[in-house]
XYZ file of C-alpha atoms in Angstrom:
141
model
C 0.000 0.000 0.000
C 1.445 3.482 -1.415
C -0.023 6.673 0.737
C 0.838 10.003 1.343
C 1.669 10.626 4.922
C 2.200 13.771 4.948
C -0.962 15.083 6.786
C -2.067 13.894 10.334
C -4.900 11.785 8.677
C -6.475 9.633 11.058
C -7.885 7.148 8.560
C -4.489 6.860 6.939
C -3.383 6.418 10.077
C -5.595 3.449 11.186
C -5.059 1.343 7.594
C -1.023 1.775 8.473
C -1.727 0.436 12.017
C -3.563 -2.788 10.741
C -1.015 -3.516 8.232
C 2.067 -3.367 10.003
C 0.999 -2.948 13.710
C 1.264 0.070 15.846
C 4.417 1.649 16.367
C 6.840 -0.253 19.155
C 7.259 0.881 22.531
C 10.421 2.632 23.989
C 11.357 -0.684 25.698
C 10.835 -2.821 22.930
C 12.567 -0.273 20.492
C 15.622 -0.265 22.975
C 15.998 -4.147 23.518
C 15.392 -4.237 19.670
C 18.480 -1.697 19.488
C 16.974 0.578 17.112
C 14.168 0.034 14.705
C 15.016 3.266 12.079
C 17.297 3.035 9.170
C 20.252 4.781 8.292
C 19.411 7.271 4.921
C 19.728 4.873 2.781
C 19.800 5.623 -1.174
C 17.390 4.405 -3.995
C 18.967 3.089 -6.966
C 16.098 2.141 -9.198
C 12.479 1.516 -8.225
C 8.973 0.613 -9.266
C 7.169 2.526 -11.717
C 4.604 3.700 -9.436
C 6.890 5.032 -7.053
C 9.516 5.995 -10.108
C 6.429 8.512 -11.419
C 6.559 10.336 -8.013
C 10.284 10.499 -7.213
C 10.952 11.919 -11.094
C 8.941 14.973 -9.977
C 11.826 16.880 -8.058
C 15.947 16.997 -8.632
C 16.498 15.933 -5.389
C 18.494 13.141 -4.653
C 16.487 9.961 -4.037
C 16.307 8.493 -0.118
C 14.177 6.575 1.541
C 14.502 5.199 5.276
C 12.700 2.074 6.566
C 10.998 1.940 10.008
C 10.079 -1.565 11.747
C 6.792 -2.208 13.405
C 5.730 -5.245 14.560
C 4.006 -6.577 11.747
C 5.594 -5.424 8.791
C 7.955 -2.607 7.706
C 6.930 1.132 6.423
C 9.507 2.425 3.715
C 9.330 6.092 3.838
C 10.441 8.524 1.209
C 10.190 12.665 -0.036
C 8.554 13.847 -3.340
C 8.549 17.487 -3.958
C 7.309 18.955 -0.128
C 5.246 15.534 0.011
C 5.726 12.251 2.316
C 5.122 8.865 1.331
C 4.931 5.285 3.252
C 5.138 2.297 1.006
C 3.443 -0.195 3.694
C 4.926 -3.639 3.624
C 3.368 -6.446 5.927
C 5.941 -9.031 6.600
C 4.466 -11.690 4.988
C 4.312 -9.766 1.486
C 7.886 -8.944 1.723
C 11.051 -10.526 -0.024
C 14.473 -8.270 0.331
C 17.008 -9.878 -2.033
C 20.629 -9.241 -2.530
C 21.496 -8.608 -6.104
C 24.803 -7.254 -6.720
C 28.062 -6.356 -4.573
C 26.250 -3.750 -2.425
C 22.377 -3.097 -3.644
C 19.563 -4.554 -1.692
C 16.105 -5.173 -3.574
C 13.085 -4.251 -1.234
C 9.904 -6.026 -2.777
C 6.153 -6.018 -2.482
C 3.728 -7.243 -4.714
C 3.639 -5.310 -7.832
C 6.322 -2.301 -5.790
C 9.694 -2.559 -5.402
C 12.594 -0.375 -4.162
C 16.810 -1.132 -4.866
C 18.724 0.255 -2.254
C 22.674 0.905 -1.740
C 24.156 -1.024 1.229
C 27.511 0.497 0.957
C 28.042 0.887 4.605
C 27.984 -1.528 7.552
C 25.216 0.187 9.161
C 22.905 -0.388 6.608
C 23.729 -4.209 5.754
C 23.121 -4.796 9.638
C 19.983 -3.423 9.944
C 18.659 -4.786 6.417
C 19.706 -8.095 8.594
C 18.091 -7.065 11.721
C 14.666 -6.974 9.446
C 15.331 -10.167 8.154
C 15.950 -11.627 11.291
C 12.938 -10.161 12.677
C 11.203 -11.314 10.155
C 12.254 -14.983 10.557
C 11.845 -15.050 14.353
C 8.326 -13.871 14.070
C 6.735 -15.313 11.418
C 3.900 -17.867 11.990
C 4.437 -21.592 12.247
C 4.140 -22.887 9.161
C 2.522 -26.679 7.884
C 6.238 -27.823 7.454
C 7.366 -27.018 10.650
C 4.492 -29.240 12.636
């Protein structure tokens, strides 16, 4: 789910919560160590979200924020916010060349540099997450 965050929309607001969960608590986000990305660059991404970063000359970021279930990619258009809404059961990160990261969702997908250490560890902090607390699957009975 693509949406523009950038007013305090309280319907917006409630669809983000029951996608991903609501937002983790100081404890958890301390024994988590962190649940915010570094700035992390966009190399290439979906059309969709291509369209809306084209429409400035600014240079293209994004930073991802954990929640509990799922992850919210956020990035800047113009004076505009989006969140790019990723449950954790839709998502598949890949690893495609030396140092770019592929970020997918259904038909959405961000490529991200992970040219510092930072940003490989918490692209495996997600991952691990991810693993950790997925449901028990058939295979695993």
């Amino acid at each position: 789910m693509l949406v523009n965050v950038s007013y305090n929309n309280k319907l917006v607001s409630k669809k983000i919560d029951a996608e991903v969960g609501k937002p983790f608590t100081l404890k958890e986000r301390w024994a988590l160590g962190g649940i915010g990305s570094p700035k992390l660059i966009i190399t290439e991404t979906s059309i969709d979200i291509r369209n809306l970063l084209i429409l400035d000359n600014n240079r293209n970021t994004c930073n991802i924020e954990m929640r509990p279930k799922g992850i919210i990619v956020g990035f800047r258009s113009l004076l505009e916010s989006y969140a790019l809404v990723i449950p954790y059961y839709k998502l598949s990160i890949y690893k495609g060349q030396a140092s770019v990261y592929s970020i997918y969702k259904d038909q959405y997908f961000i490529k991200v540099e992970s040219d510092t250490k930072a940003v490989q560890k918490f692209l495996k902090k997600i991952m691990d997450y991810k693993a950790d607390n997925a449901p028990t699957s058939i295979e695993d009975l």
